[in-house]
Structures are given as C-alpha cells and as structure tokens.
C-alpha cells in the first residue's frame, strides 16, 4: 500500500489531500469535455468550410472556362492568360490540399458501409491508428478471407476439411472486420494489449499446428494413405500421439484464452461508459470460437483415441 495511516490525524490529512486531488480530477474532466465539444465544433466548421470552398472553386473553374470560350486568346492580354493559368494551377493544388485535410476529418460512410454498419463512424483520425492498428486488422481480414477462398477451392478438389474449421475462418473474418471498425477510445485501449498478445500467441500455435499437420500428412502421403489435396489428418496412427500430446496443451490454452477474451469483453460491455456495439459483437464472436474450437478438438481427440484403441485390439 502507498499509504498506511497510524492515527486519526493522518487519516484526516490524507482525506484532505484526496479531496484536493478529486477537485483537480473534476476540473480536468470538465476541461476535457469542453475541449471535446470544441473539437467537434471545429470538425464541423472545417468540413463545412471545405465544402463551401469546393463549391466556389467549381463555380470559379466554370466561369474561367466560360471566359476563355467567350474571349479567345487573341483578345486576352498575355497577363490575363498567365493569370488564368496560375489560378487553374492553384485550384488543382487546393483540391489536393483539401483531400489531405479531409483524411483527418470525420466523413460519411459509403453505401455499403451504411447498409452493413449503419451510421458508425469508421474514420481513423489518428496517425498511429492508421499506420499500425488499422493495417494489422486489415491484414487479419485479408488473411482469413484468403483462407476461406483457398479452403473452398480445396474442398471442391476433394480435400477433406471439417466443417467447423471452415466456419471458424468465416467467424474470424467477421471478428477481424468488427475490430477494424472499433473506434479509438478508452475501451479499445483497455482491450488492445490483451488482443495483440493473444494474436501473437495464436500465430505461434498456428505454426505448431502447421508443423504437426505437415509432418503427419507427409508421412501418410508417402505411405499412400492420404490424398494430395488433404490439409488435415482425419484418421489416426499410433505414432501420431507423440506430436499430438505435445500440441494439445497449447491448443487448449489458446481456446481458454478465447473464453477469457469473451468474458473480458462482456464485462466491458456492462460498464456505463461503453457505447460501442463492437464490444458485445467481439465478445459473442470469441465465445463462438471458444465453444466450437474446444468441443471440436475434444471430439477429434476422442475419435482418434477410439481409433487407436481399436487398432491396438486388432493387433
């Protein structure tokens, strides 16, 4: 503990200090809300000013074109021609400058985002968010989308992939898309470190799974017991237990981490300051992933154990 009072006078002094600190917090929070309102007004003012400037520049461009058409070049002095050319160059530069300004201003969603997400503001107004978090979540969406396409092609060509693993990647694509639209704020920062750590661990487990599956499939293909398009091992051989028993603790730890993520998000959703719909949607997605992964893994292990016992009896 930072403070351990020994008598009542020290408690009173500590309470006085806490009262002063509380007043400072209230003043800081009041100033924070005031600045937020000022920022919102500045955003609206800047967006409106840019829109008006664009409209006037468009009208000016049309007027200059009309001027040039009504007054051919021989009737215009060289100074007028140079002035018109300079104004047109400045108008083009002004349009580029407005585009850069609008990158840091809230803007309306397109038709597709409006239909899917409603009026949720998905504009990232922070350079760090644009460069890191948005890129990372976009790569996750791209990764899982390509996985679903690849798996569909493989299934069409005879690959045997459990239905849950295909559905798992669709859920993961949805989850990554929701994370991409989660606006910057206190709740996002609260979950950000946990989410990034989980992603690092998930990447490590995926590498272990790839190493195990590729080794098993290589051996089974060499024995002529598997199709070349197979990606997962449905059957079981006794020699597979050695690698599987090493892999299972990492898999189950990852599954329970998904459960922990879901519980964390549901607790965040109960906070009074929680206004983002992404919190509960991510929580539901993690719970679906946990239940599907956990029970599917249990079923696969049980089936392989039964198959191994049957083979032992036949021998």
PDB file of C-alpha atoms in Angstrom:
ATOM      1  CA  UNK A   1       0.000   0.000   0.000  1.00  0.00           C
ATOM      2  CA  UNK A   2       1.139   3.536  -0.758  1.00  0.00           C
ATOM      3  CA  UNK A   3      -0.415   4.900   2.438  1.00  0.00           C
ATOM      4  CA  UNK A   4      -0.817   3.248   5.834  1.00  0.00           C
ATOM      5  CA  UNK A   5      -2.083   5.774   8.429  1.00  0.00           C
ATOM      6  CA  UNK A   6      -1.297   5.161  12.072  1.00  0.00           C
ATOM      7  CA  UNK A   7      -3.658   7.662  13.730  1.00  0.00           C
ATOM      8  CA  UNK A   8      -6.798   9.662  13.013  1.00  0.00           C
ATOM      9  CA  UNK A   9      -4.978  12.958  12.283  1.00  0.00           C
ATOM     10  CA  UNK A  10      -3.013  11.319   9.500  1.00  0.00           C
ATOM     11  CA  UNK A  11      -6.256   9.926   8.099  1.00  0.00           C
ATOM     12  CA  UNK A  12      -7.738  13.436   8.057  1.00  0.00           C
ATOM     13  CA  UNK A  13      -4.680  14.841   6.286  1.00  0.00           C
ATOM     14  CA  UNK A  14      -4.836  12.048   3.740  1.00  0.00           C
ATOM     15  CA  UNK A  15      -8.537  12.726   3.181  1.00  0.00           C
ATOM     16  CA  UNK A  16      -7.828  16.439   2.630  1.00  0.00           C
ATOM     17  CA  UNK A  17      -5.203  15.529   0.032  1.00  0.00           C
ATOM     18  CA  UNK A  18      -7.659  13.184  -1.654  1.00  0.00           C
ATOM     19  CA  UNK A  19     -10.301  15.921  -1.700  1.00  0.00           C
ATOM     20  CA  UNK A  20      -7.875  18.300  -3.418  1.00  0.00           C
ATOM     21  CA  UNK A  21      -6.936  15.605  -5.918  1.00  0.00           C
ATOM     22  CA  UNK A  22     -10.601  14.882  -6.586  1.00  0.00           C
ATOM     23  CA  UNK A  23     -11.286  18.550  -7.278  1.00  0.00           C
ATOM     24  CA  UNK A  24      -8.377  18.600  -9.726  1.00  0.00           C
ATOM     25  CA  UNK A  25      -9.748  15.497 -11.460  1.00  0.00           C
ATOM     26  CA  UNK A  26     -13.169  17.137 -11.763  1.00  0.00           C
ATOM     27  CA  UNK A  27     -11.620  20.284 -13.229  1.00  0.00           C
ATOM     28  CA  UNK A  28      -9.534  18.230 -15.662  1.00  0.00           C
ATOM     29  CA  UNK A  29     -12.539  16.176 -16.746  1.00  0.00           C
ATOM     30  CA  UNK A  30     -14.645  19.314 -17.177  1.00  0.00           C
ATOM     31  CA  UNK A  31     -11.897  20.820 -19.335  1.00  0.00           C
ATOM     32  CA  UNK A  32     -11.648  17.560 -21.278  1.00  0.00           C
ATOM     33  CA  UNK A  33     -15.379  17.589 -22.106  1.00  0.00           C
ATOM     34  CA  UNK A  34     -15.155  21.247 -23.071  1.00  0.00           C
ATOM     35  CA  UNK A  35     -12.256  20.523 -25.428  1.00  0.00           C
ATOM     36  CA  UNK A  36     -14.159  17.580 -26.920  1.00  0.00           C
ATOM     37  CA  UNK A  37     -17.084  19.863 -27.700  1.00  0.00           C
ATOM     38  CA  UNK A  38     -14.688  22.402 -29.195  1.00  0.00           C
ATOM     39  CA  UNK A  39     -13.067  19.701 -31.326  1.00  0.00           C
ATOM     40  CA  UNK A  40     -16.481  18.544 -32.588  1.00  0.00           C
ATOM     41  CA  UNK A  41     -17.411  22.132 -33.470  1.00  0.00           C
ATOM     42  CA  UNK A  42     -14.055  22.649 -35.204  1.00  0.00           C
ATOM     43  CA  UNK A  43     -14.548  19.451 -37.194  1.00  0.00           C
ATOM     44  CA  UNK A  44     -17.990  20.563 -38.360  1.00  0.00           C
ATOM     45  CA  UNK A  45     -16.732  24.063 -39.107  1.00  0.00           C
ATOM     46  CA  UNK A  46     -13.734  22.795 -41.068  1.00  0.00           C
ATOM     47  CA  UNK A  47     -15.803  20.269 -43.034  1.00  0.00           C
ATOM     48  CA  UNK A  48     -18.388  22.925 -43.880  1.00  0.00           C
ATOM     49  CA  UNK A  49     -15.733  25.451 -44.920  1.00  0.00           C
ATOM     50  CA  UNK A  50     -14.051  22.893 -47.185  1.00  0.00           C
ATOM     51  CA  UNK A  51     -17.401  22.014 -48.788  1.00  0.00           C
ATOM     52  CA  UNK A  52     -18.153  25.700 -49.433  1.00  0.00           C
ATOM     53  CA  UNK A  53     -14.667  26.268 -50.837  1.00  0.00           C
ATOM     54  CA  UNK A  54     -15.041  23.284 -53.165  1.00  0.00           C
ATOM     55  CA  UNK A  55     -18.370  24.606 -54.437  1.00  0.00           C
ATOM     56  CA  UNK A  56     -16.986  28.105 -55.061  1.00  0.00           C
ATOM     57  CA  UNK A  57     -13.859  26.724 -56.737  1.00  0.00           C
ATOM     58  CA  UNK A  58     -16.056  24.620 -59.015  1.00  0.00           C
ATOM     59  CA  UNK A  59     -18.096  27.698 -59.937  1.00  0.00           C
ATOM     60  CA  UNK A  60     -14.900  29.693 -60.489  1.00  0.00           C
ATOM     61  CA  UNK A  61     -13.487  26.989 -62.753  1.00  0.00           C
ATOM     62  CA  UNK A  62     -16.680  27.041 -64.822  1.00  0.00           C
ATOM     63  CA  UNK A  63     -16.521  30.851 -65.025  1.00  0.00           C
ATOM     64  CA  UNK A  64     -12.893  30.756 -66.187  1.00  0.00           C
ATOM     65  CA  UNK A  65     -13.777  28.220 -68.879  1.00  0.00           C
ATOM     66  CA  UNK A  66     -16.652  30.423 -69.978  1.00  0.00           C
ATOM     67  CA  UNK A  67     -14.326  33.442 -70.021  1.00  0.00           C
ATOM     68  CA  UNK A  68     -11.838  31.611 -72.243  1.00  0.00           C
ATOM     69  CA  UNK A  69     -14.604  30.468 -74.591  1.00  0.00           C
ATOM     70  CA  UNK A  70     -16.239  33.900 -74.852  1.00  0.00           C
ATOM     71  CA  UNK A  71     -12.908  35.702 -75.195  1.00  0.00           C
ATOM     72  CA  UNK A  72     -10.477  33.783 -77.432  1.00  0.00           C
ATOM     73  CA  UNK A  73      -6.790  34.017 -76.641  1.00  0.00           C
ATOM     74  CA  UNK A  74      -6.014  36.773 -79.203  1.00  0.00           C
ATOM     75  CA  UNK A  75      -8.465  39.066 -77.393  1.00  0.00           C
ATOM     76  CA  UNK A  76      -6.891  38.360 -73.990  1.00  0.00           C
ATOM     77  CA  UNK A  77      -3.726  40.078 -72.930  1.00  0.00           C
ATOM     78  CA  UNK A  78      -0.690  37.916 -72.063  1.00  0.00           C
ATOM     79  CA  UNK A  79      -1.069  38.945 -68.446  1.00  0.00           C
ATOM     80  CA  UNK A  80      -4.667  37.693 -68.414  1.00  0.00           C
ATOM     81  CA  UNK A  81      -3.655  34.370 -69.945  1.00  0.00           C
ATOM     82  CA  UNK A  82      -0.902  33.922 -67.359  1.00  0.00           C
ATOM     83  CA  UNK A  83      -3.271  34.876 -64.545  1.00  0.00           C
ATOM     84  CA  UNK A  84      -5.874  32.315 -65.697  1.00  0.00           C
ATOM     85  CA  UNK A  85      -3.240  29.578 -65.948  1.00  0.00           C
ATOM     86  CA  UNK A  86      -1.918  30.433 -62.494  1.00  0.00           C
ATOM     87  CA  UNK A  87      -5.418  30.357 -60.990  1.00  0.00           C
ATOM     88  CA  UNK A  88      -6.141  26.964 -62.592  1.00  0.00           C
ATOM     89  CA  UNK A  89      -2.905  25.535 -61.181  1.00  0.00           C
ATOM     90  CA  UNK A  90      -3.761  26.900 -57.752  1.00  0.00           C
ATOM     91  CA  UNK A  91      -7.252  25.354 -57.945  1.00  0.00           C
ATOM     92  CA  UNK A  92      -5.729  21.929 -58.639  1.00  0.00           C
ATOM     93  CA  UNK A  93      -3.293  22.345 -55.738  1.00  0.00           C
ATOM     94  CA  UNK A  94      -6.138  23.494 -53.499  1.00  0.00           C
ATOM     95  CA  UNK A  95      -8.136  20.348 -54.314  1.00  0.00           C
ATOM     96  CA  UNK A  96      -5.179  18.145 -53.284  1.00  0.00           C
ATOM     97  CA  UNK A  97      -4.767  20.125 -50.062  1.00  0.00           C
ATOM     98  CA  UNK A  98      -8.458  19.652 -49.227  1.00  0.00           C
ATOM     99  CA  UNK A  99      -8.129  15.897 -49.775  1.00  0.00           C
ATOM    100  CA  UNK A 100      -5.268  15.759 -47.265  1.00  0.00           C
ATOM    101  CA  UNK A 101      -7.266  17.810 -44.754  1.00  0.00           C
ATOM    102  CA  UNK A 102     -10.319  15.564 -45.091  1.00  0.00           C
ATOM    103  CA  UNK A 103      -8.214  12.494 -44.270  1.00  0.00           C
ATOM    104  CA  UNK A 104      -8.261  13.704 -40.640  1.00  0.00           C
ATOM    105  CA  UNK A 105     -11.897  14.777 -40.557  1.00  0.00           C
ATOM    106  CA  UNK A 106     -14.978  12.582 -39.971  1.00  0.00           C
ATOM    107  CA  UNK A 107     -16.818  11.767 -43.161  1.00  0.00           C
ATOM    108  CA  UNK A 108     -19.947   9.880 -44.126  1.00  0.00           C
ATOM    109  CA  UNK A 109     -19.715   6.167 -44.857  1.00  0.00           C
ATOM    110  CA  UNK A 110     -20.337   4.865 -48.347  1.00  0.00           C
ATOM    111  CA  UNK A 111     -23.476   2.976 -49.316  1.00  0.00           C
ATOM    112  CA  UNK A 112     -22.026  -0.438 -48.454  1.00  0.00           C
ATOM    113  CA  UNK A 113     -20.741   0.581 -45.006  1.00  0.00           C
ATOM    114  CA  UNK A 114     -24.011   2.379 -44.290  1.00  0.00           C
ATOM    115  CA  UNK A 115     -26.014  -0.751 -45.097  1.00  0.00           C
ATOM    116  CA  UNK A 116     -23.722  -3.010 -43.052  1.00  0.00           C
ATOM    117  CA  UNK A 117     -22.679  -0.791 -40.131  1.00  0.00           C
ATOM    118  CA  UNK A 118     -25.266   1.982 -40.087  1.00  0.00           C
ATOM    119  CA  UNK A 119     -24.045   5.421 -39.036  1.00  0.00           C
ATOM    120  CA  UNK A 120     -20.974   4.141 -37.187  1.00  0.00           C
ATOM    121  CA  UNK A 121     -18.008   6.433 -37.825  1.00  0.00           C
ATOM    122  CA  UNK A 122     -15.177   4.233 -39.132  1.00  0.00           C
ATOM    123  CA  UNK A 123     -12.790   7.090 -39.922  1.00  0.00           C
ATOM    124  CA  UNK A 124      -9.465   6.736 -38.101  1.00  0.00           C
ATOM    125  CA  UNK A 125      -8.399  10.237 -37.085  1.00  0.00           C
ATOM    126  CA  UNK A 126      -5.132   9.168 -35.510  1.00  0.00           C
ATOM    127  CA  UNK A 127      -1.896   8.655 -37.477  1.00  0.00           C
ATOM    128  CA  UNK A 128      -0.742   5.845 -35.212  1.00  0.00           C
ATOM    129  CA  UNK A 129      -4.072   4.058 -35.623  1.00  0.00           C
ATOM    130  CA  UNK A 130      -3.875   4.447 -39.380  1.00  0.00           C
ATOM    131  CA  UNK A 131      -0.332   3.126 -39.567  1.00  0.00           C
ATOM    132  CA  UNK A 132      -0.474   0.263 -37.050  1.00  0.00           C
ATOM    133  CA  UNK A 133      -3.846  -0.925 -35.747  1.00  0.00           C
ATOM    134  CA  UNK A 134      -5.801  -0.371 -38.955  1.00  0.00           C
ATOM    135  CA  UNK A 135      -3.107  -2.076 -41.023  1.00  0.00           C
ATOM    136  CA  UNK A 136      -2.901  -5.027 -38.633  1.00  0.00           C
ATOM    137  CA  UNK A 137      -6.664  -5.590 -38.534  1.00  0.00           C
ATOM    138  CA  UNK A 138      -6.913  -5.175 -42.303  1.00  0.00           C
ATOM    139  CA  UNK A 139      -4.242  -7.845 -42.747  1.00  0.00           C
ATOM    140  CA  UNK A 140      -6.218 -10.144 -40.443  1.00  0.00           C
ATOM    141  CA  UNK A 141      -9.350  -9.647 -42.566  1.00  0.00           C
ATOM    142  CA  UNK A 142      -7.352 -10.296 -45.732  1.00  0.00           C
ATOM    143  CA  UNK A 143      -5.691 -13.380 -44.230  1.00  0.00           C
ATOM    144  CA  UNK A 144      -8.934 -15.059 -43.172  1.00  0.00           C
ATOM    145  CA  UNK A 145     -10.711 -14.115 -46.410  1.00  0.00           C
ATOM    146  CA  UNK A 146      -7.965 -15.761 -48.455  1.00  0.00           C
ATOM    147  CA  UNK A 147      -8.148 -18.813 -46.178  1.00  0.00           C
ATOM    148  CA  UNK A 148     -11.871 -19.262 -46.830  1.00  0.00           C
ATOM    149  CA  UNK A 149     -11.339 -18.944 -50.596  1.00  0.00           C
ATOM    150  CA  UNK A 150      -8.446 -21.400 -50.521  1.00  0.00           C
ATOM    151  CA  UNK A 151     -10.392 -23.914 -48.450  1.00  0.00           C
ATOM    152  CA  UNK A 152     -13.402 -23.715 -50.763  1.00  0.00           C
ATOM    153  CA  UNK A 153     -11.168 -24.475 -53.752  1.00  0.00           C
ATOM    154  CA  UNK A 154      -9.521 -27.381 -51.929  1.00  0.00           C
ATOM    155  CA  UNK A 155     -12.868 -28.859 -50.839  1.00  0.00           C
ATOM    156  CA  UNK A 156     -14.081 -28.670 -54.439  1.00  0.00           C
ATOM    157  CA  UNK A 157     -10.998 -30.647 -55.472  1.00  0.00           C
ATOM    158  CA  UNK A 158     -11.528 -33.420 -52.937  1.00  0.00           C
ATOM    159  CA  UNK A 159      -9.853 -32.145 -49.775  1.00  0.00           C
ATOM    160  CA  UNK A 160     -11.457 -33.334 -46.532  1.00  0.00           C
ATOM    161  CA  UNK A 161     -11.725 -30.390 -44.121  1.00  0.00           C
ATOM    162  CA  UNK A 162     -14.032 -30.435 -41.109  1.00  0.00           C
ATOM    163  CA  UNK A 163     -16.950 -28.057 -41.493  1.00  0.00           C
ATOM    164  CA  UNK A 164     -16.195 -26.299 -38.223  1.00  0.00           C
ATOM    165  CA  UNK A 165     -12.727 -25.205 -39.333  1.00  0.00           C
ATOM    166  CA  UNK A 166     -14.189 -23.602 -42.451  1.00  0.00           C
ATOM    167  CA  UNK A 167     -16.887 -21.861 -40.374  1.00  0.00           C
ATOM    168  CA  UNK A 168     -14.189 -20.888 -37.852  1.00  0.00           C
ATOM    169  CA  UNK A 169     -12.414 -18.854 -40.515  1.00  0.00           C
ATOM    170  CA  UNK A 170     -15.644 -17.093 -41.510  1.00  0.00           C
ATOM    171  CA  UNK A 171     -16.213 -16.137 -37.857  1.00  0.00           C
ATOM    172  CA  UNK A 172     -12.596 -14.961 -37.603  1.00  0.00           C
ATOM    173  CA  UNK A 173     -13.057 -12.835 -40.731  1.00  0.00           C
ATOM    174  CA  UNK A 174     -16.151 -11.240 -39.179  1.00  0.00           C
ATOM    175  CA  UNK A 175     -14.329 -10.687 -35.870  1.00  0.00           C
ATOM    176  CA  UNK A 176     -11.369  -9.015 -37.601  1.00  0.00           C
ATOM    177  CA  UNK A 177     -13.735  -6.780 -39.568  1.00  0.00           C
ATOM    178  CA  UNK A 178     -15.504  -5.688 -36.382  1.00  0.00           C
ATOM    179  CA  UNK A 179     -12.146  -4.982 -34.724  1.00  0.00           C
ATOM    180  CA  UNK A 180     -11.232  -2.862 -37.750  1.00  0.00           C
ATOM    181  CA  UNK A 181     -14.316  -0.664 -37.211  1.00  0.00           C
ATOM    182  CA  UNK A 182     -13.871  -0.332 -33.432  1.00  0.00           C
ATOM    183  CA  UNK A 183     -13.202   3.400 -32.917  1.00  0.00           C
ATOM    184  CA  UNK A 184     -10.259   4.652 -30.914  1.00  0.00           C
ATOM    185  CA  UNK A 185     -11.183   5.209 -27.275  1.00  0.00           C
ATOM    186  CA  UNK A 186     -10.638   4.196 -23.671  1.00  0.00           C
ATOM    187  CA  UNK A 187     -12.348   0.802 -24.080  1.00  0.00           C
ATOM    188  CA  UNK A 188     -10.355  -0.048 -27.196  1.00  0.00           C
ATOM    189  CA  UNK A 189      -7.097   0.827 -25.455  1.00  0.00           C
ATOM    190  CA  UNK A 190      -8.199  -1.259 -22.471  1.00  0.00           C
ATOM    191  CA  UNK A 191      -8.543  -4.364 -24.669  1.00  0.00           C
ATOM    192  CA  UNK A 192      -5.782  -3.590 -27.192  1.00  0.00           C
ATOM    193  CA  UNK A 193      -2.809  -5.089 -25.319  1.00  0.00           C
ATOM    194  CA  UNK A 194      -4.725  -8.275 -24.478  1.00  0.00           C
ATOM    195  CA  UNK A 195      -5.854  -8.610 -28.102  1.00  0.00           C
ATOM    196  CA  UNK A 196      -2.373  -8.118 -29.578  1.00  0.00           C
ATOM    197  CA  UNK A 197      -0.822 -10.570 -27.104  1.00  0.00           C
ATOM    198  CA  UNK A 198      -3.490 -13.128 -27.983  1.00  0.00           C
ATOM    199  CA  UNK A 199      -2.768 -12.659 -31.705  1.00  0.00           C
ATOM    200  CA  UNK A 200       0.946 -13.280 -31.124  1.00  0.00           C
ATOM    201  CA  UNK A 201       0.189 -16.470 -29.198  1.00  0.00           C
ATOM    202  CA  UNK A 202      -2.295 -17.586 -31.853  1.00  0.00           C
ATOM    203  CA  UNK A 203       0.376 -17.144 -34.537  1.00  0.00           C
ATOM    204  CA  UNK A 204       2.752 -19.315 -32.508  1.00  0.00           C
ATOM    205  CA  UNK A 205       0.106 -22.059 -32.105  1.00  0.00           C
ATOM    206  CA  UNK A 206      -0.708 -21.929 -35.820  1.00  0.00           C
ATOM    207  CA  UNK A 207       2.970 -22.528 -36.556  1.00  0.00           C
ATOM    208  CA  UNK A 208       2.963 -25.563 -34.238  1.00  0.00           C
ATOM    209  CA  UNK A 209      -0.208 -26.875 -35.912  1.00  0.00           C
ATOM    210  CA  UNK A 210       1.334 -26.442 -39.342  1.00  0.00           C
ATOM    211  CA  UNK A 211       4.477 -28.287 -38.272  1.00  0.00           C
ATOM    212  CA  UNK A 212       2.434 -31.175 -36.826  1.00  0.00           C
ATOM    213  CA  UNK A 213      -0.048 -31.465 -39.706  1.00  0.00           C
ATOM    214  CA  UNK A 214       2.569 -31.175 -42.458  1.00  0.00           C
ATOM    215  CA  UNK A 215       4.697 -33.867 -40.803  1.00  0.00           C
ATOM    216  CA  UNK A 216       1.756 -36.264 -40.448  1.00  0.00           C
ATOM    217  CA  UNK A 217       0.478 -35.649 -43.981  1.00  0.00           C
ATOM    218  CA  UNK A 218       3.940 -36.053 -45.498  1.00  0.00           C
ATOM    219  CA  UNK A 219       4.326 -39.446 -43.873  1.00  0.00           C
ATOM    220  CA  UNK A 220       0.799 -40.591 -44.777  1.00  0.00           C
ATOM    221  CA  UNK A 221       1.188 -39.459 -48.396  1.00  0.00           C
ATOM    222  CA  UNK A 222       4.458 -41.345 -48.607  1.00  0.00           C
ATOM    223  CA  UNK A 223       2.586 -44.447 -47.393  1.00  0.00           C
ATOM    224  CA  UNK A 224      -0.176 -43.845 -49.940  1.00  0.00           C
ATOM    225  CA  UNK A 225      -2.851 -43.380 -47.263  1.00  0.00           C
ATOM    226  CA  UNK A 226      -3.787 -39.753 -47.993  1.00  0.00           C
ATOM    227  CA  UNK A 227      -4.959 -37.690 -50.964  1.00  0.00           C
ATOM    228  CA  UNK A 228      -2.591 -34.987 -52.245  1.00  0.00           C
ATOM    229  CA  UNK A 229      -5.257 -32.301 -51.643  1.00  0.00           C
ATOM    230  CA  UNK A 230      -5.776 -33.195 -47.958  1.00  0.00           C
ATOM    231  CA  UNK A 231      -4.843 -30.497 -45.436  1.00  0.00           C
ATOM    232  CA  UNK A 232      -5.875 -32.153 -42.170  1.00  0.00           C
ATOM    233  CA  UNK A 233      -5.464 -35.622 -40.709  1.00  0.00           C
ATOM    234  CA  UNK A 234      -8.836 -37.336 -40.216  1.00  0.00           C
ATOM    235  CA  UNK A 235      -7.524 -40.818 -39.484  1.00  0.00           C
ATOM    236  CA  UNK A 236      -5.037 -41.704 -36.806  1.00  0.00           C
ATOM    237  CA  UNK A 237      -1.877 -43.723 -36.383  1.00  0.00           C
ATOM    238  CA  UNK A 238      -0.282 -44.690 -33.087  1.00  0.00           C
ATOM    239  CA  UNK A 239       2.887 -42.784 -33.903  1.00  0.00           C
ATOM    240  CA  UNK A 240       0.881 -39.511 -34.055  1.00  0.00           C
ATOM    241  CA  UNK A 241       0.282 -39.476 -30.280  1.00  0.00           C
ATOM    242  CA  UNK A 242       3.779 -38.217 -29.601  1.00  0.00           C
ATOM    243  CA  UNK A 243       3.296 -34.991 -31.534  1.00  0.00           C
ATOM    244  CA  UNK A 244      -0.343 -34.574 -30.566  1.00  0.00           C
ATOM    245  CA  UNK A 245       0.263 -34.782 -26.817  1.00  0.00           C
ATOM    246  CA  UNK A 246       2.841 -32.017 -27.215  1.00  0.00           C
ATOM    247  CA  UNK A 247       0.426 -29.849 -29.213  1.00  0.00           C
ATOM    248  CA  UNK A 248      -2.767 -30.277 -27.158  1.00  0.00           C
ATOM    249  CA  UNK A 249      -1.756 -28.125 -24.125  1.00  0.00           C
ATOM    250  CA  UNK A 250      -1.005 -25.192 -26.432  1.00  0.00           C
ATOM    251  CA  UNK A 251      -4.320 -25.674 -28.251  1.00  0.00           C
ATOM    252  CA  UNK A 252      -6.424 -25.827 -25.093  1.00  0.00           C
ATOM    253  CA  UNK A 253      -4.613 -22.837 -23.606  1.00  0.00           C
ATOM    254  CA  UNK A 254      -5.483 -20.862 -26.744  1.00  0.00           C
ATOM    255  CA  UNK A 255      -9.114 -21.990 -26.537  1.00  0.00           C
ATOM    256  CA  UNK A 256      -9.424 -20.828 -22.931  1.00  0.00           C
ATOM    257  CA  UNK A 257      -7.744 -17.559 -23.884  1.00  0.00           C
ATOM    258  CA  UNK A 258     -10.603 -17.054 -26.350  1.00  0.00           C
ATOM    259  CA  UNK A 259     -13.029 -17.678 -23.480  1.00  0.00           C
ATOM    260  CA  UNK A 260     -11.125 -15.131 -21.370  1.00  0.00           C
ATOM    261  CA  UNK A 261     -11.321 -12.578 -24.204  1.00  0.00           C
ATOM    262  CA  UNK A 262     -15.077 -13.116 -24.445  1.00  0.00           C
ATOM    263  CA  UNK A 263     -15.601 -12.720 -20.694  1.00  0.00           C
ATOM    264  CA  UNK A 264     -13.422  -9.588 -20.656  1.00  0.00           C
ATOM    265  CA  UNK A 265     -15.445  -8.009 -23.463  1.00  0.00           C
ATOM    266  CA  UNK A 266     -18.776  -8.854 -21.819  1.00  0.00           C
ATOM    267  CA  UNK A 267     -17.568  -7.223 -18.593  1.00  0.00           C
ATOM    268  CA  UNK A 268     -16.501  -4.150 -20.581  1.00  0.00           C
ATOM    269  CA  UNK A 269     -19.950  -4.056 -22.199  1.00  0.00           C
ATOM    270  CA  UNK A 270     -21.523  -3.692 -18.740  1.00  0.00           C
ATOM    271  CA  UNK A 271     -19.516  -0.547 -17.982  1.00  0.00           C
ATOM    272  CA  UNK A 272     -21.562   2.692 -18.002  1.00  0.00           C
ATOM    273  CA  UNK A 273     -19.166   4.362 -20.441  1.00  0.00           C
ATOM    274  CA  UNK A 274     -19.475   1.559 -23.007  1.00  0.00           C
ATOM    275  CA  UNK A 275     -21.270   2.904 -26.094  1.00  0.00           C
ATOM    276  CA  UNK A 276     -19.608   0.876 -28.882  1.00  0.00           C
ATOM    277  CA  UNK A 277     -21.540  -2.064 -30.343  1.00  0.00           C
ATOM    278  CA  UNK A 278     -18.217  -3.650 -31.343  1.00  0.00           C
ATOM    279  CA  UNK A 279     -17.606  -4.706 -27.720  1.00  0.00           C
ATOM    280  CA  UNK A 280     -20.538  -7.120 -27.480  1.00  0.00           C
ATOM    281  CA  UNK A 281     -20.113  -8.371 -31.065  1.00  0.00           C
ATOM    282  CA  UNK A 282     -16.453  -9.231 -30.451  1.00  0.00           C
ATOM    283  CA  UNK A 283     -17.406 -10.900 -27.168  1.00  0.00           C
ATOM    284  CA  UNK A 284     -20.018 -13.080 -28.904  1.00  0.00           C
ATOM    285  CA  UNK A 285     -17.531 -13.975 -31.644  1.00  0.00           C
ATOM    286  CA  UNK A 286     -14.904 -15.066 -29.130  1.00  0.00           C
ATOM    287  CA  UNK A 287     -17.452 -17.194 -27.273  1.00  0.00           C
ATOM    288  CA  UNK A 288     -18.488 -18.888 -30.528  1.00  0.00           C
ATOM    289  CA  UNK A 289     -14.831 -19.527 -31.371  1.00  0.00           C
ATOM    290  CA  UNK A 290     -14.154 -20.961 -27.917  1.00  0.00           C
ATOM    291  CA  UNK A 291     -17.112 -23.335 -27.905  1.00  0.00           C
ATOM    292  CA  UNK A 292     -16.532 -24.505 -31.466  1.00  0.00           C
ATOM    293  CA  UNK A 293     -12.777 -24.960 -31.094  1.00  0.00           C
ATOM    294  CA  UNK A 294     -12.955 -26.578 -27.661  1.00  0.00           C
ATOM    295  CA  UNK A 295     -15.667 -29.139 -28.400  1.00  0.00           C
ATOM    296  CA  UNK A 296     -14.360 -29.901 -31.889  1.00  0.00           C
ATOM    297  CA  UNK A 297     -10.864 -30.517 -30.530  1.00  0.00           C
ATOM    298  CA  UNK A 298     -12.289 -32.735 -27.780  1.00  0.00           C
ATOM    299  CA  UNK A 299     -14.279 -34.681 -30.360  1.00  0.00           C
ATOM    300  CA  UNK A 300     -11.260 -35.134 -32.625  1.00  0.00           C
ATOM    301  CA  UNK A 301      -9.059 -36.314 -29.744  1.00  0.00           C
ATOM    302  CA  UNK A 302     -11.745 -38.727 -28.528  1.00  0.00           C
ATOM    303  CA  UNK A 303     -12.251 -40.146 -32.031  1.00  0.00           C
ATOM    304  CA  UNK A 304      -8.523 -40.613 -32.526  1.00  0.00           C
ATOM    305  CA  UNK A 305      -8.236 -42.274 -29.130  1.00  0.00           C
ATOM    306  CA  UNK A 306     -11.056 -44.729 -30.006  1.00  0.00           C
ATOM    307  CA  UNK A 307      -9.453 -45.480 -33.374  1.00  0.00           C
ATOM    308  CA  UNK A 308      -6.119 -46.086 -31.688  1.00  0.00           C
ATOM    309  CA  UNK A 309      -7.735 -48.463 -29.177  1.00  0.00           C
ATOM    310  CA  UNK A 310      -9.486 -50.381 -31.975  1.00  0.00           C
ATOM    311  CA  UNK A 311      -6.233 -50.771 -33.883  1.00  0.00           C
ATOM    312  CA  UNK A 312      -4.474 -51.983 -30.739  1.00  0.00           C
ATOM    313  CA  UNK A 313      -7.170 -54.651 -30.248  1.00  0.00           C
ATOM    314  CA  UNK A 314      -6.894 -55.874 -33.843  1.00  0.00           C
ATOM    315  CA  UNK A 315      -3.156 -56.264 -33.409  1.00  0.00           C
TER     316      UNK A 315
END
